[in-house]
Coordinates of C-alpha atoms in Angstrom, one line a residue:
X1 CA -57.4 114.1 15.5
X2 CA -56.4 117.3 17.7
X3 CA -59.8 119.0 16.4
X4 CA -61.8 115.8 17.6
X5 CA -60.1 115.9 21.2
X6 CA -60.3 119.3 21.1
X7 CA -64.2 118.8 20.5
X8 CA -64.4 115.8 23.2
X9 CA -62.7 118.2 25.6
X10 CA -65.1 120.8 25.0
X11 CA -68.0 118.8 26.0
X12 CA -66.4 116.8 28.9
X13 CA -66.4 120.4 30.3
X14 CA -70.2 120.8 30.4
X15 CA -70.9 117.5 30.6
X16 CA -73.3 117.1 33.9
X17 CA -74.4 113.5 33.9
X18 CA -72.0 110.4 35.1
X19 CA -72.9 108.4 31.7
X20 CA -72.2 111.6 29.6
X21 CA -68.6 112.2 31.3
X22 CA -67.8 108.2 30.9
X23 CA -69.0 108.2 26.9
X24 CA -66.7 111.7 26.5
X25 CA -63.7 109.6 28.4
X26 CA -64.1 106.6 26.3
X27 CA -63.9 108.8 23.7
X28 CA -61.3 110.9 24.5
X29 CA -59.1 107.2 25.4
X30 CA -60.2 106.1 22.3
X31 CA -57.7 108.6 20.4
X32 CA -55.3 108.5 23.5
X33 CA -54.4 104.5 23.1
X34 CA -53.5 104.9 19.2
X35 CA -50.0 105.9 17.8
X36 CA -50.7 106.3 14.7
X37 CA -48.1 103.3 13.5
X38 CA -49.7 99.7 13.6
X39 CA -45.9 98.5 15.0
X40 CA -46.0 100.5 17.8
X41 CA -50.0 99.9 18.7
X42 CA -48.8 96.5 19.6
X43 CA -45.6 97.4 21.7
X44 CA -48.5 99.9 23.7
X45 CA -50.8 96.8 23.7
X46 CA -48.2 94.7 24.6
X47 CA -47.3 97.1 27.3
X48 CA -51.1 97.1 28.8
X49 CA -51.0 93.4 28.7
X50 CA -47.9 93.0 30.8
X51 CA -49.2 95.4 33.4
X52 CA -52.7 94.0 33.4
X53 CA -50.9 90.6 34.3
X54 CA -48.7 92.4 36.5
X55 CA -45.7 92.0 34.5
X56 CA -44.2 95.4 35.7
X57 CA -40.8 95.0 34.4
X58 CA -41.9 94.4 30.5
X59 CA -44.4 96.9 30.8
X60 CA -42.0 99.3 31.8
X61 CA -39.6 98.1 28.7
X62 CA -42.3 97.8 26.7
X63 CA -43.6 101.2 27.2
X64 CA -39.8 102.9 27.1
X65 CA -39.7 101.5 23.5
X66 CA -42.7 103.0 22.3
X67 CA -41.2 106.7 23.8
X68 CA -38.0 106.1 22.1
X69 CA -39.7 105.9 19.2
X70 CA -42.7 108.3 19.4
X71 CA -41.5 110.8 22.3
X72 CA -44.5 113.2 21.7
X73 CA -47.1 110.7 22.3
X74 CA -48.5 111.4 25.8
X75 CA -49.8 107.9 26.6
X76 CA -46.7 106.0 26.3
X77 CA -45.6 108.0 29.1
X78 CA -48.7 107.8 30.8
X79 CA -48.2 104.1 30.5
X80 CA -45.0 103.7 32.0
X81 CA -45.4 106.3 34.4
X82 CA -48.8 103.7 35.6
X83 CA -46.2 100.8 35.8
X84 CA -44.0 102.8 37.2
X85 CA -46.6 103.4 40.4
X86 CA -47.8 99.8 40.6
X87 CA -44.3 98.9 40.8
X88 CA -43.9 101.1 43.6
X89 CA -41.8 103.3 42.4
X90 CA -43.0 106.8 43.2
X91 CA -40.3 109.1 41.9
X92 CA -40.0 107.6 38.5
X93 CA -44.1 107.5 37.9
X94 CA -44.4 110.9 38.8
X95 CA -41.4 112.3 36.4
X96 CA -43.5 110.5 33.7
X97 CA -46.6 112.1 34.9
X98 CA -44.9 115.8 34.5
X99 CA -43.7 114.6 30.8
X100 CA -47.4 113.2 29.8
X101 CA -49.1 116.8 31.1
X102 CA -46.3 118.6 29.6
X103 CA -47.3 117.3 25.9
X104 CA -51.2 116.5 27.0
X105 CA -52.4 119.2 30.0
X106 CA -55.8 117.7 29.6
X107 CA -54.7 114.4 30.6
X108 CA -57.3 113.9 32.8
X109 CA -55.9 110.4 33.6
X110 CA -52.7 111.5 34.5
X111 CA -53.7 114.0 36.9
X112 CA -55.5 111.8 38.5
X113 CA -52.9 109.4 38.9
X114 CA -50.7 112.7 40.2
X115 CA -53.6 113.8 42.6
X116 CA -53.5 110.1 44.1
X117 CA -49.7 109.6 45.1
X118 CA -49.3 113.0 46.3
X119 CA -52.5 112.2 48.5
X120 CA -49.7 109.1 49.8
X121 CA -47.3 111.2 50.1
X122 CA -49.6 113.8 52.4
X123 CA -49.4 116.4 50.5
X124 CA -53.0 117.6 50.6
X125 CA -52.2 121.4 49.4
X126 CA -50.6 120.0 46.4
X127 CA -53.6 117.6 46.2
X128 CA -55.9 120.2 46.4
X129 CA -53.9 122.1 43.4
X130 CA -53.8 118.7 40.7
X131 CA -58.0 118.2 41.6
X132 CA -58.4 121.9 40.7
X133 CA -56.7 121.5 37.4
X134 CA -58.9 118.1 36.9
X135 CA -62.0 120.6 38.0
X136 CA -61.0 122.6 34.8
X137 CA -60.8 120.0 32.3
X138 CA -64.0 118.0 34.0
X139 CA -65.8 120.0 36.4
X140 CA -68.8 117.8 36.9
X141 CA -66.9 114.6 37.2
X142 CA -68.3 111.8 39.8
X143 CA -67.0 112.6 43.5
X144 CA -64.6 115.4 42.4
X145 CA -66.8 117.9 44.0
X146 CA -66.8 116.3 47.6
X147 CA -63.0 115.4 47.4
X148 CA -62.0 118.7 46.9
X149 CA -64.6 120.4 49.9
X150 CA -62.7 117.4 51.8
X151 CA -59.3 118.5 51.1
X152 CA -60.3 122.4 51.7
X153 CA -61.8 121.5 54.9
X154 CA -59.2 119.8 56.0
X155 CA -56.8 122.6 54.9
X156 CA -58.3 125.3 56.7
X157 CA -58.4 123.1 60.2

């Protein structure tokens, strides 16, 4: 599986057109969103399901299962640190967001995620920093371009 993400990522970085980056991301989600072990596909679908019906709390415990049992997969900490945010709880996301890019530094959604509460929180340099890492993994990606000549602008005033 790493050699297929490893390919995906390869051509998310030259990908130029908004359809082409979606189909890579889909792609590259695709292989995110499976553990490998049926058992814990459902404690991560069960997971989405609970946020998706804003069920924060299971979410959370759902997604906390599936990292005590498979710690190096990214997305179950990408998951909680999601529910973590929507529940308001800033801190705890973004701890989960440094574990996620610590075993995935690709993870495009993740650094998203980071670029957007930090954004909250007014920190536009450190903004500027996580949409500059994004640049590297998907340089072309929709309204990435004008976000970051915002944030420099705004810097330099």
């Amino acid at each position: 599986m790493t050699n297929e993400l490893d390919e995906l990522f390869a051509r998310l970085r030259v990908a130029t057109t908004p359809a082409e980056i979606e189909a890579l991301q889909d792609g590259i989600w695709q292989r995110w969103l499976t553990t490998g072990d049926q058992l814990l596909d459902k404690y991560l679908e069960s997971g989405i399901r609970a946020m998706s019906a804003g069920d924060y709390t299971h979410a959370i415990n759902e997604f906390s299962y599936l990292i005590e049992a498979q710690p190096s997969f990214s997305e179950g900490w990408n998951k909680r640190a999601t529910a973590y945010y929507l529940r308001g709880e800033y801190r705890a996301s973004l701890l989960d967001v440094a574990e996620t890019l610590r075993l995935e530094p690709r993870h495009f959604g993740a650094l998203s995620g980071w670029a957007t509460m930090l954004r909250m929180l007014g920190d536009h340099r450190g903004t500027l920093h996580v949409l500059k890492r994004l640049a590297r993994i998907c340089p072309h990606l929709p309204g990435l371009a004008n976000q970051l000549r915002d944030l420099e602008d705004e810097l330099e005033s």
